[in-house]
Amino acid sequence: MTNDQPPRPSRRGFLKAGGAAVAAGASLGAGLATSQAALAKAPAHSAQNADPQLAVEPFYGPHQGGIVTPQQSHTYVAALDLTTDKRDDVIALLRTWTEAAARLTQGGTAFAMPSGDGGDAGNNQPAPDSGDVLGLGPNGLTITFGFGPGLFTKDGKDRYGLASRRPAALVDLPRFNGDQLVKEKTGGDLYIQACANDAQVAFHAVRQLTRRAYGVATMRWGQAGFLSGPRGQTPRNLMGFKDGTNNPSTAKPELMNQFVWARATDDAPWMEGGTYTVVRRIRITLEHWDNTELGFQEQVFGRHKYSGAPIGSKNEFDAVDLKAEDKDGNPVIPENSHVRLSNQASNNGAQILRRSYSYNEGTNFYIERWPPWRQETEYDAGLIFIAHQSDPRTGFIPINDRLAKFDMMNQFTTPIGSAIFVVPPGAKPGSYVGAGLFEA
Amino acid sequence: MTNDQPPRPSRRGFLKAGGAAVAAGASLGAGLATSQAALAKAPAHSAQNADPQLAVEPFYGPHQGGIVTPQQSHTYVAALDLTTDKRDDVIALLRTWTEAAARLTQGGTAFAMPSGDGGDAGNNQPAPDSGDVLGLGPNGLTITFGFGPGLFTKDGKDRYGLASRRPAALVDLPRFNGDQLVKEKTGGDLYIQACANDAQVAFHAVRQLTRRAYGVATMRWGQAGFLSGPRGQTPRNLMGFKDGTNNPSTAKPELMNQFVWARATDDAPWMEGGTYTVVRRIRITLEHWDNTELGFQEQVFGRHKYSGAPIGSKNEFDAVDLKAEDKDGNPVIPENSHVRLSNQASNNGAQILRRSYSYNEGTNFYIERWPPWRQETEYDAGLIFIAHQSDPRTGFIPINDRLAKFDMMNQFTTPIGSAIFVVPPGAKPGSYVGAGLFEA
């Protein structure tokens, strides 16, 4: 074996030093020794950083990351079911997750690593970090934790003494028209959403966190996603249309306070700065869509495909004029188009912050739900719809109820998975995500 | 509707012009008007281009791209089954695919697009391109086509008059120890491998090509993959080890000629500059692996984890010394380690060019094949093993036979899918991939 003791491996050190791994290690003890206080003060480079590998997002703060953070190019989202009946186990897990997430987002390993290669004591136990993202850099990683209804009550049982603290806004989602939900891709007691500018960095974070849940919680579902957009432009989803044009602007705090951030309420005084997150796995029959006339696709969306402009307008960010009529007196933007049905003017002013990703999980045999009812091997691909909002009862639920009934797009989409979570505010250094719920 | 006629949408134009889609369109008729001759002469930027979105790989040439091309960060691989009984249909499909691949790799849409948004004739038919990568740039896209055994004979039938032209080297793969192959993820008559520096660009290419196969061939399987590596360093796979260190160097043409490129043979005079490609979907029980001692992981690989050096050495590219012994006279690199069993010295000098990607398809319920035989929801993640070689009878087959029997890594891996293809040489402008097989 080697005679020297290389310093501890770390993500940032490998990156800075470039090709020479040994030299890199030498500079990097520092990255791992970073204190939590230092992490809290780390400069918040934007995800628009010139080098997306080097982007760093803050972990501690009034809000969790990954909600109004400029959207990174990859995600891995997962839900776990709690198997323990001990409240202290849940708190310990959240403390561990918080500590690890603070390290990971700043470019560190999930947990402190023993010194590297060679026959020392660290070799006789599993490494605290799988090592697959060594050298890859922080990549703008954010990690967002949420709680499903099952944390508060499950099968009528108040497992952790939290039943009375369930916020009224954390409702169970109703069944929506067209739902073909698969139980194994639906629900969950705990939510982890990792977003990063690299697929492996996002997956790595969830994988290292869920490892620490053994004996306390088990994996319920996991899901990788990606988002490809030309820099500075609204990205296109797999249907080829720009997705997110009409989001409330994250640059306007008053809109975020109105539509995204929850306030402290009598039933959830700990929720100031939190949010509610809905995650839906929506398969799209891309084979069917691709063979649909361009003009019909535009009617479905209510937007022009290439410019992203509302039908009848020229530019993407032109206001959606729902009152415009053609020469026969029919609406220019169809009544059952996606953009009209989801517009705030059709929903009593309600808005939600969509932060969705595409997914692409190979192929399966499907029987299409709409004509031409083909039966064939098709893509298992579509949208991981993710929406954040201050209250789902006035946000996603009424908006989606209308869409599920009337949206022409439903001919091409099938909701397969669904979940709702309460996302607590960000943690303070030394504390943990969800402390307000458990400690108050 | 809009009164003006925006120019045709294109990938490169949107990119160059940045945020303003309308202005962008104006500069871009040129991209689509590019002649095939011009495409053939396009400068071959390397995948190491400072901006990976702008990288362009040549399409025409003596070899197909995606074999010795510096590995891009994403792939989508797919296999189709031919359903037609007409030889001319197959030729027409290959001509269409060749033309589209030439356009796509140079940053164009798959087929010429009608003019854009607005009520012109183009709106009354499906768009020739789904549009989901408009503005994303070429991203170093390569598209590689291959033929499975079923093109030559299927169920004993010589469907296209090609049975006598099947190269002897295109053998059916034997069953390997541990194989748990799923029929729907195995085999295929036609192979498409798209590699790019963007997930959506790779998928888009396969999706636009397979659309054109309707009525001639159906999708058999498709699979997305990714590769995350620090720039200029050997990337790590999901097991956290560097993967590909011992590949024959693509910078050495003599090694490529010896191990990768096929020669014209009596039975396949058209194969000069082609290769044979094996694709395997190998699931890895990451949960099991992550809880395995670091020292044991290193014994399994025969390498140190962090440095990538062979056990007993200090640097990644140190020669693998299979003769080294410890003080007790036992081999320093274990007999059943991956690096020893796969080394050319253990395989009569045979080498193959591995160009693998990781895959990550969410979660499923699994019963583990090895102790502790857990039954639980686990990651459906692992390796899309891709290897190119001049002859699989002296390449993958004997090497993998030994690995399948003895490799300690088998405790953590399960081959789920498997396929072999003959990959013909590159096309000449005006011709098509595989012309030598059909036209001679």
CSV table of N, CA and C in Angstrom, one decimal, chain B residues 153-205:
chain,number,residue,atom,x,y,z
B,153,THR,N,-30.8,-11.7,-40.6
B,153,THR,CA,-31.7,-12.8,-40.6
B,153,THR,C,-32.5,-12.6,-39.3
B,154,LYS,N,-33.8,-12.9,-39.5
B,154,LYS,CA,-34.7,-12.9,-38.3
B,154,LYS,C,-35.6,-14.1,-38.3
B,155,ASP,N,-35.6,-14.8,-37.2
B,155,ASP,CA,-36.5,-16.0,-37.2
B,155,ASP,C,-36.2,-16.9,-38.4
B,156,GLY,N,-35.0,-17.0,-38.8
B,156,GLY,CA,-34.6,-17.8,-39.9
B,156,GLY,C,-34.9,-17.2,-41.3
B,157,LYS,N,-35.5,-16.0,-41.3
B,157,LYS,CA,-35.9,-15.4,-42.6
B,157,LYS,C,-34.9,-14.4,-43.1
B,158,ASP,N,-34.5,-14.4,-44.3
B,158,ASP,CA,-33.6,-13.4,-44.9
B,158,ASP,C,-34.5,-12.3,-45.5
B,159,ARG,N,-34.9,-11.4,-44.7
B,159,ARG,CA,-36.0,-10.4,-45.1
B,159,ARG,C,-35.5,-9.5,-46.2
B,160,TYR,N,-34.2,-9.1,-46.2
B,160,TYR,CA,-33.7,-8.1,-47.1
B,160,TYR,C,-32.6,-8.5,-48.0
B,161,GLY,N,-32.5,-9.8,-48.2
B,161,GLY,CA,-31.4,-10.3,-49.1
B,161,GLY,C,-30.0,-10.0,-48.6
B,162,LEU,N,-29.9,-10.0,-47.2
B,162,LEU,CA,-28.6,-9.6,-46.7
B,162,LEU,C,-27.9,-10.8,-45.9
B,163,ALA,N,-28.6,-11.9,-45.8
B,163,ALA,CA,-28.1,-13.0,-44.9
B,163,ALA,C,-26.7,-13.4,-45.3
B,164,SER,N,-26.4,-13.4,-46.6
B,164,SER,CA,-25.1,-13.9,-47.0
B,164,SER,C,-24.0,-12.8,-46.7
B,165,ARG,N,-24.4,-11.6,-46.4
B,165,ARG,CA,-23.5,-10.5,-46.2
B,165,ARG,C,-23.2,-10.3,-44.7
B,166,ARG,N,-23.8,-11.1,-43.8
B,166,ARG,CA,-23.6,-10.9,-42.4
B,166,ARG,C,-22.1,-11.2,-42.1
B,167,PRO,N,-21.4,-10.2,-41.5
B,167,PRO,CA,-20.0,-10.4,-41.1
B,167,PRO,C,-19.9,-11.5,-40.1
B,168,ALA,N,-18.9,-12.3,-40.2
B,168,ALA,CA,-18.7,-13.4,-39.2
B,168,ALA,C,-18.5,-12.9,-37.8
B,169,ALA,N,-18.0,-11.6,-37.7
B,169,ALA,CA,-17.7,-11.1,-36.4
B,169,ALA,C,-19.0,-10.6,-35.7
B,170,LEU,N,-20.1,-10.5,-36.4
B,170,LEU,CA,-21.4,-10.1,-35.8
B,170,LEU,C,-22.0,-11.4,-35.3
B,171,VAL,N,-21.5,-11.9,-34.2
B,171,VAL,CA,-22.0,-13.1,-33.6
B,171,VAL,C,-23.1,-12.7,-32.6
B,172,ASP,N,-24.0,-13.7,-32.3
B,172,ASP,CA,-24.9,-13.4,-31.2
B,172,ASP,C,-24.2,-13.6,-29.9
B,173,LEU,N,-24.4,-12.7,-29.0
B,173,LEU,CA,-23.7,-12.8,-27.7
B,173,LEU,C,-24.2,-14.0,-26.9
B,174,PRO,N,-23.3,-14.7,-26.3
B,174,PRO,CA,-23.7,-15.9,-25.5
B,174,PRO,C,-24.3,-15.4,-24.2
B,175,ARG,N,-25.0,-16.3,-23.5
B,175,ARG,CA,-25.4,-15.9,-22.1
B,175,ARG,C,-24.2,-15.9,-21.2
B,176,PHE,N,-24.1,-14.8,-20.4
B,176,PHE,CA,-23.0,-14.7,-19.5
B,176,PHE,C,-23.5,-15.0,-18.1
B,177,ASN,N,-22.7,-15.5,-17.3
B,177,ASN,CA,-23.0,-15.8,-15.9
B,177,ASN,C,-23.6,-14.5,-15.2
B,178,GLY,N,-24.7,-14.7,-14.5
B,178,GLY,CA,-25.3,-13.6,-13.8
B,178,GLY,C,-26.3,-12.8,-14.7
B,179,ASP,N,-26.3,-13.0,-16.0
B,179,ASP,CA,-27.3,-12.3,-16.8
B,179,ASP,C,-28.7,-12.5,-16.3
B,180,GLN,N,-29.4,-11.4,-16.2
B,180,GLN,CA,-30.9,-11.4,-15.9
B,180,GLN,C,-31.6,-10.5,-16.9
B,181,LEU,N,-31.3,-10.9,-18.2
B,181,LEU,CA,-31.8,-10.0,-19.3
B,181,LEU,C,-33.3,-10.0,-19.4
B,182,VAL,N,-33.7,-8.7,-19.6
B,182,VAL,CA,-35.1,-8.5,-19.9
B,182,VAL,C,-35.3,-8.3,-21.4
B,183,LYS,N,-36.2,-9.1,-21.9
B,183,LYS,CA,-36.3,-9.1,-23.4
B,183,LYS,C,-36.5,-7.7,-24.0
B,184,GLU,N,-37.4,-7.0,-23.3
B,184,GLU,CA,-37.7,-5.6,-23.8
B,184,GLU,C,-36.6,-4.6,-23.7
B,185,LYS,N,-35.5,-5.0,-23.1
B,185,LYS,CA,-34.3,-4.1,-23.1
B,185,LYS,C,-33.1,-4.7,-23.7
B,186,THR,N,-33.3,-5.7,-24.6
B,186,THR,CA,-32.3,-6.5,-25.1
B,186,THR,C,-32.4,-6.6,-26.7
B,187,GLY,N,-31.3,-6.6,-27.4
B,187,GLY,CA,-31.3,-6.8,-28.8
B,187,GLY,C,-31.8,-5.6,-29.6
B,188,GLY,N,-32.3,-5.9,-30.8
B,188,GLY,CA,-32.7,-4.8,-31.7
B,188,GLY,C,-32.1,-4.9,-33.1
B,189,ASP,N,-32.8,-4.6,-34.1
B,189,ASP,CA,-32.3,-4.6,-35.5
B,189,ASP,C,-31.5,-3.4,-35.9
B,190,LEU,N,-31.9,-2.3,-35.4
B,190,LEU,CA,-31.2,-1.0,-35.7
B,190,LEU,C,-30.8,-0.3,-34.4
B,191,TYR,N,-29.7,0.4,-34.4
B,191,TYR,CA,-29.1,1.0,-33.2
B,191,TYR,C,-28.9,2.5,-33.6
B,192,ILE,N,-29.4,3.4,-32.7
B,192,ILE,CA,-29.0,4.8,-32.7
B,192,ILE,C,-28.4,5.2,-31.4
B,193,GLN,N,-27.2,5.8,-31.5
B,193,GLN,CA,-26.5,6.3,-30.3
B,193,GLN,C,-26.3,7.8,-30.5
B,194,ALA,N,-27.0,8.6,-29.7
B,194,ALA,CA,-26.8,10.0,-29.8
B,194,ALA,C,-26.1,10.5,-28.5
B,195,CYS,N,-24.9,11.2,-28.7
B,195,CYS,CA,-24.2,11.7,-27.6
B,195,CYS,C,-24.0,13.2,-27.7
B,196,ALA,N,-24.2,13.9,-26.7
B,196,ALA,CA,-24.2,15.4,-26.7
B,196,ALA,C,-23.9,16.0,-25.4
B,197,ASN,N,-23.5,17.2,-25.3
B,197,ASN,CA,-23.2,17.9,-24.0
B,197,ASN,C,-24.5,18.4,-23.4
B,198,ASP,N,-25.6,17.9,-23.8
B,198,ASP,CA,-26.9,18.3,-23.2
B,198,ASP,C,-27.9,17.1,-23.3
B,199,ALA,N,-28.6,16.9,-22.2
B,199,ALA,CA,-29.5,15.7,-22.2
B,199,ALA,C,-30.6,15.9,-23.2
B,200,GLN,N,-31.2,17.0,-23.4
B,200,GLN,CA,-32.3,17.2,-24.3
B,200,GLN,C,-31.9,17.1,-25.8
B,201,VAL,N,-30.7,17.6,-26.0
B,201,VAL,CA,-30.2,17.5,-27.4
B,201,VAL,C,-30.0,16.1,-27.8
B,202,ALA,N,-29.5,15.2,-26.9
B,202,ALA,CA,-29.2,13.8,-27.3
B,202,ALA,C,-30.6,13.1,-27.5
B,203,PHE,N,-31.5,13.3,-26.6
B,203,PHE,CA,-32.8,12.7,-26.7
B,203,PHE,C,-33.6,13.2,-27.9
B,204,HIS,N,-33.5,14.5,-28.2
B,204,HIS,CA,-34.2,15.1,-29.3
B,204,HIS,C,-33.8,14.4,-30.6
B,205,ALA,N,-32.5,14.1,-30.7
B,205,ALA,CA,-32.0,13.5,-32.0
B,205,ALA,C,-32.6,12.1,-32.2
